[in-house]
Amino acid sequence: MSRRGALRNAAHWSLADSGGAAPPHAADVQATLEDPALAEALEQVATFGRLSDGDIRAMRAARRRNAAGLGVVALVSAAGIGAWSSGWFVPQPAAPAVAHYETQRGQQRDVRLADGSTLHLSGATSLDVTLGERERRVALNRGEAYFDVAHEPKRPFVVQAGDSATRVLGTAFDVDVARGEVKLSVYRGRVRFGSASYEAGSVEVPAGWRSRFSEGVARAPTRFDATQQDWRQDWLDTDDVRLIDLVDALNRRGGPVVMDPPRNLAGISLSGRFKLDDSRQLLDAIGAAYGFAVVQEGDRLRLVATDD
């Protein structure tokens, strides 16, 4: 019989001799019999002689440490594989934050961006700004805004309005989202103006020139006096503005809402310098020359064609 078998028989005999009731140490004895460390100790006894209780306890502790170490290695390995597969260890650049700015009718707002650029929003204007590492981008959703852009050669500044895009490095310009077109006026520097999807059909617009974008094409630039006061001081200087666009410009200023002119009046082309601080007075003067009257309806103004 092996040493372990003899020891097991002796232990069972000792437990059975307790009168049928399991002694308090029965569970400990049973655990010792099943402990792999005991088998290892008996194996070594056959070769080296008798081991002390301390030797056996040391073997048991070493076995537990090894098992725990293998468990930790397995856990770390599994975590490492999971982290690698989920991209934990691949540095991901943080997406740049998008800042939203808007104004109500009759309100103007100045915004200073983190890069030092400044924006001046007209009334009823909405835009979103994204300052990325390689590009600064503004989405002009509606209205009109004046941009004074800080010069950063490595981070172009792009204003997207409708299907158009204005690309600059550092300059001052105005973008107006009108009905069916986008208008650009450059006050300082030089910009590239054209389609947001491709460079074809774009034009270069220097200071003191302006352009329009419609039907996928930027028009040839025309001159204007960039030293004159503009909408920021309640003035509109134009060589070709439709009556309906003038109505939109007036409505951004506040005051009574001017209803859309009828179709036969909406496309009237106007040129000149117009003061925007009094909608009724300006429209009365234009109506006298172009054959329409201004009718007050509550807090609204309606344009009505007059008989010849």
PDB file of C-alpha atoms in Angstrom:
ATOM      1  CA  MET A   1       0.000   0.000   0.000  1.00  0.00           C
ATOM      2  CA  SER A   2       1.246   3.492  -0.763  1.00  0.00           C
ATOM      3  CA  ARG A   3       2.106   5.968   1.955  1.00  0.00           C
ATOM      4  CA  ARG A   4      -0.891   8.152   1.041  1.00  0.00           C
ATOM      5  CA  GLY A   5      -3.248   5.128   1.143  1.00  0.00           C
ATOM      6  CA  ALA A   6      -1.933   4.093   4.561  1.00  0.00           C
ATOM      7  CA  LEU A   7      -2.348   7.627   5.851  1.00  0.00           C
ATOM      8  CA  ARG A   8      -5.917   7.829   4.480  1.00  0.00           C
ATOM      9  CA  ASN A   9      -6.866   4.510   6.194  1.00  0.00           C
ATOM     10  CA  ALA A  10      -5.405   5.695   9.464  1.00  0.00           C
ATOM     11  CA  ALA A  11      -7.286   8.940   9.292  1.00  0.00           C
ATOM     12  CA  HIS A  12     -10.588   7.222   8.489  1.00  0.00           C
ATOM     13  CA  TRP A  13      -9.997   4.806  11.396  1.00  0.00           C
ATOM     14  CA  SER A  14      -9.345   7.769  13.694  1.00  0.00           C
ATOM     15  CA  LEU A  15     -12.509   9.517  12.601  1.00  0.00           C
ATOM     16  CA  ALA A  16     -14.601   6.363  12.917  1.00  0.00           C
ATOM     17  CA  ASP A  17     -13.306   5.800  16.441  1.00  0.00           C
ATOM     18  CA  SER A  18     -14.928   9.008  17.641  1.00  0.00           C
ATOM     19  CA  GLY A  19     -18.171   7.235  18.482  1.00  0.00           C
ATOM     20  CA  GLY A  20     -20.087   8.060  15.278  1.00  0.00           C
ATOM     21  CA  ALA A  21     -20.022  11.827  15.697  1.00  0.00           C
ATOM     22  CA  ALA A  22     -17.656  13.761  13.450  1.00  0.00           C
ATOM     23  CA  PRO A  23     -14.987  15.471  15.581  1.00  0.00           C
ATOM     24  CA  PRO A  24     -14.556  19.252  15.243  1.00  0.00           C
ATOM     25  CA  HIS A  25     -11.407  18.835  13.161  1.00  0.00           C
ATOM     26  CA  ALA A  26     -12.911  16.323  10.697  1.00  0.00           C
ATOM     27  CA  ALA A  27     -13.285  18.874   7.883  1.00  0.00           C
ATOM     28  CA  ASP A  28      -9.687  20.026   8.265  1.00  0.00           C
ATOM     29  CA  VAL A  29      -8.424  16.459   8.167  1.00  0.00           C
ATOM     30  CA  GLN A  30     -10.460  15.674   5.056  1.00  0.00           C
ATOM     31  CA  ALA A  31      -9.158  18.854   3.314  1.00  0.00           C
ATOM     32  CA  THR A  32      -5.603  17.836   4.179  1.00  0.00           C
ATOM     33  CA  LEU A  33      -6.096  14.377   2.682  1.00  0.00           C
ATOM     34  CA  GLU A  34      -7.377  15.931  -0.572  1.00  0.00           C
ATOM     35  CA  ASP A  35      -4.663  18.599  -0.722  1.00  0.00           C
ATOM     36  CA  PRO A  36      -2.300  18.075  -3.726  1.00  0.00           C
ATOM     37  CA  ALA A  37       0.508  19.418  -1.544  1.00  0.00           C
ATOM     38  CA  LEU A  38       0.260  16.312   0.609  1.00  0.00           C
ATOM     39  CA  ALA A  39       0.744  14.074  -2.416  1.00  0.00           C
ATOM     40  CA  GLU A  40       3.761  16.152  -3.419  1.00  0.00           C
ATOM     41  CA  ALA A  41       5.162  15.937   0.101  1.00  0.00           C
ATOM     42  CA  LEU A  42       4.785  12.149   0.194  1.00  0.00           C
ATOM     43  CA  GLU A  43       6.475  11.902  -3.192  1.00  0.00           C
ATOM     44  CA  GLN A  44       9.433  13.886  -1.904  1.00  0.00           C
ATOM     45  CA  VAL A  45       9.555  11.925   1.351  1.00  0.00           C
ATOM     46  CA  ALA A  46      10.229   8.819  -0.642  1.00  0.00           C
ATOM     47  CA  THR A  47      13.324  10.478  -2.059  1.00  0.00           C
ATOM     48  CA  PHE A  48      14.606  12.796   0.643  1.00  0.00           C
ATOM     49  CA  GLY A  49      13.194  11.342   3.801  1.00  0.00           C
ATOM     50  CA  ARG A  50      10.702  12.812   6.206  1.00  0.00           C
ATOM     51  CA  LEU A  51       9.502  16.437   5.784  1.00  0.00           C
ATOM     52  CA  SER A  52       8.489  18.633   8.656  1.00  0.00           C
ATOM     53  CA  ASP A  53       5.077  20.242   9.060  1.00  0.00           C
ATOM     54  CA  GLY A  54       6.689  23.566   8.171  1.00  0.00           C
ATOM     55  CA  ASP A  55       7.972  22.103   4.883  1.00  0.00           C
ATOM     56  CA  ILE A  56       4.499  20.924   3.974  1.00  0.00           C
ATOM     57  CA  ARG A  57       2.966  24.317   4.816  1.00  0.00           C
ATOM     58  CA  ALA A  58       5.618  26.041   2.674  1.00  0.00           C
ATOM     59  CA  MET A  59       4.820  23.748  -0.252  1.00  0.00           C
ATOM     60  CA  ARG A  60       1.115  24.455   0.099  1.00  0.00           C
ATOM     61  CA  ALA A  61       1.706  28.234   0.186  1.00  0.00           C
ATOM     62  CA  ALA A  62       3.975  28.061  -2.867  1.00  0.00           C
ATOM     63  CA  ARG A  63       1.346  26.133  -4.797  1.00  0.00           C
ATOM     64  CA  ARG A  64      -1.311  28.698  -3.908  1.00  0.00           C
ATOM     65  CA  ARG A  65       0.966  31.569  -4.964  1.00  0.00           C
ATOM     66  CA  ASN A  66       1.635  29.916  -8.300  1.00  0.00           C
ATOM     67  CA  ALA A  67      -2.055  29.319  -8.915  1.00  0.00           C
ATOM     68  CA  ALA A  68      -2.913  32.910  -8.021  1.00  0.00           C
ATOM     69  CA  GLY A  69      -0.125  34.197 -10.247  1.00  0.00           C
ATOM     70  CA  LEU A  70      -1.405  32.197 -13.192  1.00  0.00           C
ATOM     71  CA  GLY A  71      -4.899  33.577 -12.583  1.00  0.00           C
ATOM     72  CA  VAL A  72      -3.639  37.157 -12.581  1.00  0.00           C
ATOM     73  CA  VAL A  73      -1.664  36.579 -15.775  1.00  0.00           C
ATOM     74  CA  ALA A  74      -4.737  35.077 -17.442  1.00  0.00           C
ATOM     75  CA  LEU A  75      -6.889  38.000 -16.271  1.00  0.00           C
ATOM     76  CA  VAL A  76      -4.403  40.618 -17.478  1.00  0.00           C
ATOM     77  CA  SER A  77      -4.004  38.818 -20.789  1.00  0.00           C
ATOM     78  CA  ALA A  78      -7.746  38.690 -21.305  1.00  0.00           C
ATOM     79  CA  ALA A  79      -8.085  42.346 -20.378  1.00  0.00           C
ATOM     80  CA  GLY A  80      -5.253  43.241 -22.733  1.00  0.00           C
ATOM     81  CA  ILE A  81      -6.835  41.385 -25.623  1.00  0.00           C
ATOM     82  CA  GLY A  82     -10.198  43.038 -24.920  1.00  0.00           C
ATOM     83  CA  ALA A  83      -8.621  46.470 -24.641  1.00  0.00           C
ATOM     84  CA  TRP A  84      -6.722  46.015 -27.896  1.00  0.00           C
ATOM     85  CA  SER A  85      -9.802  44.810 -29.742  1.00  0.00           C
ATOM     86  CA  SER A  86     -11.923  47.702 -28.428  1.00  0.00           C
ATOM     87  CA  GLY A  87      -9.270  50.329 -29.206  1.00  0.00           C
ATOM     88  CA  TRP A  88      -8.375  51.307 -25.611  1.00  0.00           C
ATOM     89  CA  PHE A  89      -4.683  51.410 -26.363  1.00  0.00           C
ATOM     90  CA  VAL A  90      -5.048  53.334 -29.631  1.00  0.00           C
ATOM     91  CA  PRO A  91      -5.020  57.069 -28.888  1.00  0.00           C
ATOM     92  CA  GLN A  92      -8.091  58.645 -30.446  1.00  0.00           C
ATOM     93  CA  PRO A  93      -8.102  62.426 -31.032  1.00  0.00           C
ATOM     94  CA  ALA A  94     -11.018  64.112 -29.329  1.00  0.00           C
ATOM     95  CA  ALA A  95     -13.657  65.455 -31.713  1.00  0.00           C
ATOM     96  CA  PRO A  96     -13.634  69.267 -31.701  1.00  0.00           C
ATOM     97  CA  ALA A  97     -16.574  70.848 -29.938  1.00  0.00           C
ATOM     98  CA  VAL A  98     -19.243  72.644 -31.952  1.00  0.00           C
ATOM     99  CA  ALA A  99     -20.358  76.028 -30.596  1.00  0.00           C
ATOM    100  CA  HIS A 100     -23.768  77.357 -31.627  1.00  0.00           C
ATOM    101  CA  TYR A 101     -24.628  81.055 -31.800  1.00  0.00           C
ATOM    102  CA  GLU A 102     -27.839  82.747 -32.904  1.00  0.00           C
ATOM    103  CA  THR A 103     -29.742  86.000 -32.667  1.00  0.00           C
ATOM    104  CA  GLN A 104     -33.379  87.028 -32.744  1.00  0.00           C
ATOM    105  CA  ARG A 105     -34.976  89.734 -34.895  1.00  0.00           C
ATOM    106  CA  GLY A 106     -33.667  93.155 -33.970  1.00  0.00           C
ATOM    107  CA  GLN A 107     -30.684  91.708 -32.084  1.00  0.00           C
ATOM    108  CA  GLN A 108     -26.999  91.891 -32.987  1.00  0.00           C
ATOM    109  CA  ARG A 109     -24.283  89.916 -31.275  1.00  0.00           C
ATOM    110  CA  ASP A 110     -20.480  89.979 -31.161  1.00  0.00           C
ATOM    111  CA  VAL A 111     -18.644  86.694 -30.629  1.00  0.00           C
ATOM    112  CA  ARG A 112     -14.917  86.277 -29.979  1.00  0.00           C
ATOM    113  CA  LEU A 113     -13.551  82.827 -30.790  1.00  0.00           C
ATOM    114  CA  ALA A 114     -10.704  81.038 -29.026  1.00  0.00           C
ATOM    115  CA  ASP A 115      -8.385  81.587 -32.016  1.00  0.00           C
ATOM    116  CA  GLY A 116      -8.804  85.368 -31.760  1.00  0.00           C
ATOM    117  CA  SER A 117     -11.281  85.691 -34.644  1.00  0.00           C
ATOM    118  CA  THR A 118     -14.368  87.853 -34.100  1.00  0.00           C
ATOM    119  CA  LEU A 119     -17.864  87.399 -35.518  1.00  0.00           C
ATOM    120  CA  HIS A 120     -20.613  90.018 -35.692  1.00  0.00           C
ATOM    121  CA  LEU A 121     -24.064  88.479 -36.144  1.00  0.00           C
ATOM    122  CA  SER A 122     -26.981  90.349 -37.651  1.00  0.00           C
ATOM    123  CA  GLY A 123     -30.532  89.748 -36.458  1.00  0.00           C
ATOM    124  CA  ALA A 124     -32.303  86.439 -37.132  1.00  0.00           C
ATOM    125  CA  THR A 125     -28.936  84.746 -37.724  1.00  0.00           C
ATOM    126  CA  SER A 126     -27.821  81.242 -36.799  1.00  0.00           C
ATOM    127  CA  LEU A 127     -24.383  79.659 -37.159  1.00  0.00           C
ATOM    128  CA  ASP A 128     -22.221  76.840 -35.792  1.00  0.00           C
ATOM    129  CA  VAL A 129     -18.458  77.093 -35.180  1.00  0.00           C
ATOM    130  CA  THR A 130     -15.998  74.191 -35.097  1.00  0.00           C
ATOM    131  CA  LEU A 131     -12.349  74.933 -34.288  1.00  0.00           C
ATOM    132  CA  GLY A 132     -10.406  71.826 -35.300  1.00  0.00           C
ATOM    133  CA  GLU A 133      -6.667  71.181 -35.239  1.00  0.00           C
ATOM    134  CA  ARG A 134      -6.319  71.492 -39.021  1.00  0.00           C
ATOM    135  CA  GLU A 135      -9.297  73.639 -39.977  1.00  0.00           C
ATOM    136  CA  ARG A 136     -11.653  76.226 -38.539  1.00  0.00           C
ATOM    137  CA  ARG A 137     -15.179  75.882 -39.902  1.00  0.00           C
ATOM    138  CA  VAL A 138     -18.389  77.883 -39.616  1.00  0.00           C
ATOM    139  CA  ALA A 139     -21.780  76.719 -40.873  1.00  0.00           C
ATOM    140  CA  LEU A 140     -23.894  79.818 -41.500  1.00  0.00           C
ATOM    141  CA  ASN A 141     -27.396  78.383 -41.369  1.00  0.00           C
ATOM    142  CA  ARG A 142     -29.306  81.611 -41.961  1.00  0.00           C
ATOM    143  CA  GLY A 143     -28.929  85.357 -41.743  1.00  0.00           C
ATOM    144  CA  GLU A 144     -25.804  87.457 -42.158  1.00  0.00           C
ATOM    145  CA  ALA A 145     -22.487  87.723 -40.322  1.00  0.00           C
ATOM    146  CA  TYR A 146     -19.299  89.765 -40.546  1.00  0.00           C
ATOM    147  CA  PHE A 147     -16.081  87.800 -39.969  1.00  0.00           C
ATOM    148  CA  ASP A 148     -12.732  89.216 -38.876  1.00  0.00           C
ATOM    149  CA  VAL A 149     -10.498  86.142 -39.039  1.00  0.00           C
ATOM    150  CA  ALA A 150      -7.216  85.693 -37.155  1.00  0.00           C
ATOM    151  CA  HIS A 151      -4.373  84.755 -39.510  1.00  0.00           C
ATOM    152  CA  GLU A 152      -3.316  81.111 -39.124  1.00  0.00           C
ATOM    153  CA  PRO A 153      -1.636  79.677 -42.260  1.00  0.00           C
ATOM    154  CA  LYS A 154      -1.843  76.102 -40.969  1.00  0.00           C
ATOM    155  CA  ARG A 155      -5.546  76.309 -40.072  1.00  0.00           C
ATOM    156  CA  PRO A 156      -7.721  77.664 -42.878  1.00  0.00           C
ATOM    157  CA  PHE A 157     -11.004  79.296 -41.946  1.00  0.00           C
ATOM    158  CA  VAL A 158     -14.000  78.070 -43.971  1.00  0.00           C
ATOM    159  CA  VAL A 159     -17.505  79.517 -43.917  1.00  0.00           C
ATOM    160  CA  GLN A 160     -20.117  77.258 -45.464  1.00  0.00           C
ATOM    161  CA  ALA A 161     -23.429  78.892 -46.372  1.00  0.00           C
ATOM    162  CA  GLY A 162     -25.891  76.863 -48.383  1.00  0.00           C
ATOM    163  CA  ASP A 163     -23.909  75.172 -51.159  1.00  0.00           C
ATOM    164  CA  SER A 164     -21.163  77.810 -51.072  1.00  0.00           C
ATOM    165  CA  ALA A 165     -17.882  77.929 -49.197  1.00  0.00           C
ATOM    166  CA  THR A 166     -15.617  80.855 -48.407  1.00  0.00           C
ATOM    167  CA  ARG A 167     -12.012  79.833 -47.677  1.00  0.00           C
ATOM    168  CA  VAL A 168      -9.552  82.194 -46.002  1.00  0.00           C
ATOM    169  CA  LEU A 169      -6.418  82.250 -43.869  1.00  0.00           C
ATOM    170  CA  GLY A 170      -6.894  85.638 -42.252  1.00  0.00           C
ATOM    171  CA  THR A 171      -9.107  88.440 -43.518  1.00  0.00           C
ATOM    172  CA  ALA A 172     -12.355  90.365 -42.959  1.00  0.00           C
ATOM    173  CA  PHE A 173     -15.487  89.691 -44.979  1.00  0.00           C
ATOM    174  CA  ASP A 174     -19.275  89.521 -44.835  1.00  0.00           C
ATOM    175  CA  VAL A 175     -21.519  86.608 -45.837  1.00  0.00           C
ATOM    176  CA  ASP A 176     -25.249  87.052 -46.402  1.00  0.00           C
ATOM    177  CA  VAL A 177     -27.554  84.047 -46.909  1.00  0.00           C
ATOM    178  CA  ALA A 178     -30.224  85.447 -49.224  1.00  0.00           C
ATOM    179  CA  ARG A 179     -33.093  83.683 -50.955  1.00  0.00           C
ATOM    180  CA  GLY A 180     -31.618  81.454 -53.642  1.00  0.00           C
ATOM    181  CA  GLU A 181     -28.107  82.893 -53.379  1.00  0.00           C
ATOM    182  CA  VAL A 182     -25.242  83.709 -51.035  1.00  0.00           C
ATOM    183  CA  LYS A 183     -23.585  87.133 -51.118  1.00  0.00           C
ATOM    184  CA  LEU A 184     -19.962  87.815 -50.205  1.00  0.00           C
ATOM    185  CA  SER A 185     -18.277  91.170 -49.560  1.00  0.00           C
ATOM    186  CA  VAL A 186     -14.543  91.333 -48.739  1.00  0.00           C
ATOM    187  CA  TYR A 187     -13.252  94.158 -46.549  1.00  0.00           C
ATOM    188  CA  ARG A 188      -9.659  93.057 -45.970  1.00  0.00           C
ATOM    189  CA  GLY A 189      -7.400  90.427 -47.488  1.00  0.00           C
ATOM    190  CA  ARG A 190      -8.431  87.983 -50.186  1.00  0.00           C
ATOM    191  CA  VAL A 191     -10.744  84.950 -50.156  1.00  0.00           C
ATOM    192  CA  ARG A 192     -11.628  81.969 -52.314  1.00  0.00           C
ATOM    193  CA  PHE A 193     -15.383  81.797 -52.932  1.00  0.00           C
ATOM    194  CA  GLY A 194     -17.281  79.016 -54.649  1.00  0.00           C
ATOM    195  CA  SER A 195     -18.917  75.642 -54.277  1.00  0.00           C
ATOM    196  CA  ALA A 196     -18.606  73.797 -50.986  1.00  0.00           C
ATOM    197  CA  SER A 197     -18.151  70.451 -52.779  1.00  0.00           C
ATOM    198  CA  TYR A 198     -15.422  71.251 -55.303  1.00  0.00           C
ATOM    199  CA  GLU A 199     -13.051  74.026 -56.387  1.00  0.00           C
ATOM    200  CA  ALA A 200     -14.363  74.319 -59.957  1.00  0.00           C
ATOM    201  CA  GLY A 201     -16.390  77.470 -60.532  1.00  0.00           C
ATOM    202  CA  SER A 202     -14.844  79.336 -57.593  1.00  0.00           C
ATOM    203  CA  VAL A 203     -13.452  82.860 -57.823  1.00  0.00           C
ATOM    204  CA  GLU A 204     -10.841  84.801 -55.912  1.00  0.00           C
ATOM    205  CA  VAL A 205     -12.292  87.936 -54.333  1.00  0.00           C
ATOM    206  CA  PRO A 206      -9.932  90.672 -53.081  1.00  0.00           C
ATOM    207  CA  ALA A 207     -10.699  93.468 -50.639  1.00  0.00           C
ATOM    208  CA  GLY A 208     -13.164  96.030 -51.994  1.00  0.00           C
ATOM    209  CA  TRP A 209     -14.900  93.479 -54.201  1.00  0.00           C
ATOM    210  CA  ARG A 210     -17.966  91.287 -53.775  1.00  0.00           C
ATOM    211  CA  SER A 211     -19.538  88.281 -55.435  1.00  0.00           C
ATOM    212  CA  ARG A 212     -22.695  86.166 -55.454  1.00  0.00           C
ATOM    213  CA  PHE A 213     -23.097  82.404 -55.489  1.00  0.00           C
ATOM    214  CA  SER A 214     -26.153  80.795 -57.073  1.00  0.00           C
ATOM    215  CA  GLU A 215     -26.935  77.691 -59.105  1.00  0.00           C
ATOM    216  CA  GLY A 216     -23.549  76.203 -58.229  1.00  0.00           C
ATOM    217  CA  VAL A 217     -21.481  79.089 -59.611  1.00  0.00           C
ATOM    218  CA  ALA A 218     -19.756  82.114 -58.078  1.00  0.00           C
ATOM    219  CA  ARG A 219     -20.288  85.247 -60.168  1.00  0.00           C
ATOM    220  CA  ALA A 220     -17.485  87.512 -61.332  1.00  0.00           C
ATOM    221  CA  PRO A 221     -16.614  89.973 -58.549  1.00  0.00           C
ATOM    222  CA  THR A 222     -17.736  93.616 -58.716  1.00  0.00           C
ATOM    223  CA  ARG A 223     -16.362  96.629 -56.891  1.00  0.00           C
ATOM    224  CA  PHE A 224     -17.896  98.320 -53.841  1.00  0.00           C
ATOM    225  CA  ASP A 225     -16.753 100.959 -51.355  1.00  0.00           C
ATOM    226  CA  ALA A 226     -15.487  98.992 -48.344  1.00  0.00           C
ATOM    227  CA  THR A 227     -14.934 102.207 -46.373  1.00  0.00           C
ATOM    228  CA  GLN A 228     -18.653 103.001 -46.211  1.00  0.00           C
ATOM    229  CA  GLN A 229     -20.782 102.072 -43.215  1.00  0.00           C
ATOM    230  CA  ASP A 230     -22.755  98.851 -43.706  1.00  0.00           C
ATOM    231  CA  TRP A 231     -25.580  96.937 -41.999  1.00  0.00           C
ATOM    232  CA  ARG A 232     -23.702  97.041 -38.708  1.00  0.00           C
ATOM    233  CA  GLN A 233     -24.448 100.766 -38.681  1.00  0.00           C
ATOM    234  CA  ASP A 234     -27.951 100.386 -40.219  1.00  0.00           C
ATOM    235  CA  TRP A 235     -26.898 100.985 -43.831  1.00  0.00           C
ATOM    236  CA  LEU A 236     -27.241  98.904 -46.984  1.00  0.00           C
ATOM    237  CA  ASP A 237     -25.072  99.839 -49.944  1.00  0.00           C
ATOM    238  CA  THR A 238     -25.863  97.887 -53.091  1.00  0.00           C
ATOM    239  CA  ASP A 239     -25.736  98.025 -56.851  1.00  0.00           C
ATOM    240  CA  ASP A 240     -28.268  95.240 -57.329  1.00  0.00           C
ATOM    241  CA  VAL A 241     -30.601  93.971 -54.594  1.00  0.00           C
ATOM    242  CA  ARG A 242     -34.026  92.443 -55.112  1.00  0.00           C
ATOM    243  CA  LEU A 243     -36.907  93.978 -53.215  1.00  0.00           C
ATOM    244  CA  ILE A 244     -37.541  90.687 -51.413  1.00  0.00           C
ATOM    245  CA  ASP A 245     -33.912  90.640 -50.159  1.00  0.00           C
ATOM    246  CA  LEU A 246     -34.266  94.199 -48.934  1.00  0.00           C
ATOM    247  CA  VAL A 247     -37.388  93.101 -47.032  1.00  0.00           C
ATOM    248  CA  ASP A 248     -35.350  90.317 -45.392  1.00  0.00           C
ATOM    249  CA  ALA A 249     -32.643  92.796 -44.394  1.00  0.00           C
ATOM    250  CA  LEU A 250     -35.266  95.090 -42.850  1.00  0.00           C
ATOM    251  CA  ASN A 251     -36.869  92.227 -40.941  1.00  0.00           C
ATOM    252  CA  ARG A 252     -33.537  91.344 -39.332  1.00  0.00           C
ATOM    253  CA  ARG A 253     -33.468  94.862 -37.876  1.00  0.00           C
ATOM    254  CA  GLY A 254     -36.656  94.411 -35.860  1.00  0.00           C
ATOM    255  CA  GLY A 255     -39.655  96.733 -35.888  1.00  0.00           C
ATOM    256  CA  PRO A 256     -42.844  95.802 -37.727  1.00  0.00           C
ATOM    257  CA  VAL A 257     -42.605  92.593 -39.745  1.00  0.00           C
ATOM    258  CA  VAL A 258     -42.678  93.269 -43.476  1.00  0.00           C
ATOM    259  CA  MET A 259     -44.640  90.547 -45.256  1.00  0.00           C
ATOM    260  CA  ASP A 260     -43.197  89.003 -48.405  1.00  0.00           C
ATOM    261  CA  PRO A 261     -44.017  91.210 -51.388  1.00  0.00           C
ATOM    262  CA  PRO A 262     -46.242  89.746 -54.113  1.00  0.00           C
ATOM    263  CA  ARG A 263     -44.466  87.961 -56.951  1.00  0.00           C
ATOM    264  CA  ASN A 264     -44.780  90.859 -59.369  1.00  0.00           C
ATOM    265  CA  LEU A 265     -42.916  93.087 -56.887  1.00  0.00           C
ATOM    266  CA  ALA A 266     -40.479  90.653 -55.255  1.00  0.00           C
ATOM    267  CA  GLY A 267     -37.931  90.712 -58.094  1.00  0.00           C
ATOM    268  CA  ILE A 268     -37.669  94.514 -58.449  1.00  0.00           C
ATOM    269  CA  SER A 269     -33.948  95.320 -58.673  1.00  0.00           C
ATOM    270  CA  LEU A 270     -32.756  98.225 -56.518  1.00  0.00           C
ATOM    271  CA  SER A 271     -29.449 100.070 -56.462  1.00  0.00           C
ATOM    272  CA  GLY A 272     -28.256 102.743 -54.089  1.00  0.00           C
ATOM    273  CA  ARG A 273     -27.574 103.381 -50.444  1.00  0.00           C
ATOM    274  CA  PHE A 274     -30.441 102.713 -48.059  1.00  0.00           C
ATOM    275  CA  LYS A 275     -30.893 103.539 -44.375  1.00  0.00           C
ATOM    276  CA  LEU A 276     -32.407 100.526 -42.583  1.00  0.00           C
ATOM    277  CA  ASP A 277     -33.521 102.032 -39.281  1.00  0.00           C
ATOM    278  CA  ASP A 278     -37.104 102.866 -40.383  1.00  0.00           C
ATOM    279  CA  SER A 279     -38.793 100.188 -42.511  1.00  0.00           C
ATOM    280  CA  ARG A 280     -41.997 102.120 -43.183  1.00  0.00           C
ATOM    281  CA  GLN A 281     -40.262 105.318 -44.255  1.00  0.00           C
ATOM    282  CA  LEU A 282     -37.833 103.498 -46.597  1.00  0.00           C
ATOM    283  CA  LEU A 283     -40.516 101.342 -48.234  1.00  0.00           C
ATOM    284  CA  ASP A 284     -42.812 104.343 -48.710  1.00  0.00           C
ATOM    285  CA  ALA A 285     -40.025 106.143 -50.594  1.00  0.00           C
ATOM    286  CA  ILE A 286     -39.232 103.117 -52.756  1.00  0.00           C
ATOM    287  CA  GLY A 287     -42.902 102.407 -53.369  1.00  0.00           C
ATOM    288  CA  ALA A 288     -43.469 105.931 -54.679  1.00  0.00           C
ATOM    289  CA  ALA A 289     -40.831 105.278 -57.340  1.00  0.00           C
ATOM    290  CA  TYR A 290     -41.714 101.680 -58.211  1.00  0.00           C
ATOM    291  CA  GLY A 291     -45.513 101.652 -58.013  1.00  0.00           C
ATOM    292  CA  PHE A 292     -46.501 100.048 -54.730  1.00  0.00           C
ATOM    293  CA  ALA A 293     -47.970 101.208 -51.428  1.00  0.00           C
ATOM    294  CA  VAL A 294     -47.259 100.151 -47.857  1.00  0.00           C
ATOM    295  CA  VAL A 295     -50.317  99.077 -45.857  1.00  0.00           C
ATOM    296  CA  GLN A 296     -50.187  98.744 -42.066  1.00  0.00           C
ATOM    297  CA  GLU A 297     -51.976  95.627 -40.760  1.00  0.00           C
ATOM    298  CA  GLY A 298     -51.567  95.454 -37.002  1.00  0.00           C
ATOM    299  CA  ASP A 299     -47.845  95.006 -36.351  1.00  0.00           C
ATOM    300  CA  ARG A 300     -47.174  94.023 -39.979  1.00  0.00           C
ATOM    301  CA  LEU A 301     -46.523  95.905 -43.196  1.00  0.00           C
ATOM    302  CA  ARG A 302     -47.912  94.646 -46.511  1.00  0.00           C
ATOM    303  CA  LEU A 303     -46.776  95.828 -49.931  1.00  0.00           C
ATOM    304  CA  VAL A 304     -49.533  96.335 -52.455  1.00  0.00           C
ATOM    305  CA  ALA A 305     -49.109  97.207 -56.140  1.00  0.00           C
ATOM    306  CA  THR A 306     -50.830 100.477 -57.076  1.00  0.00           C
ATOM    307  CA  ASP A 307     -52.735 101.189 -60.288  1.00  0.00           C
ATOM    308  CA  ASP A 308     -50.946 103.199 -62.955  1.00  0.00           C
TER     309      ASP A 308
END
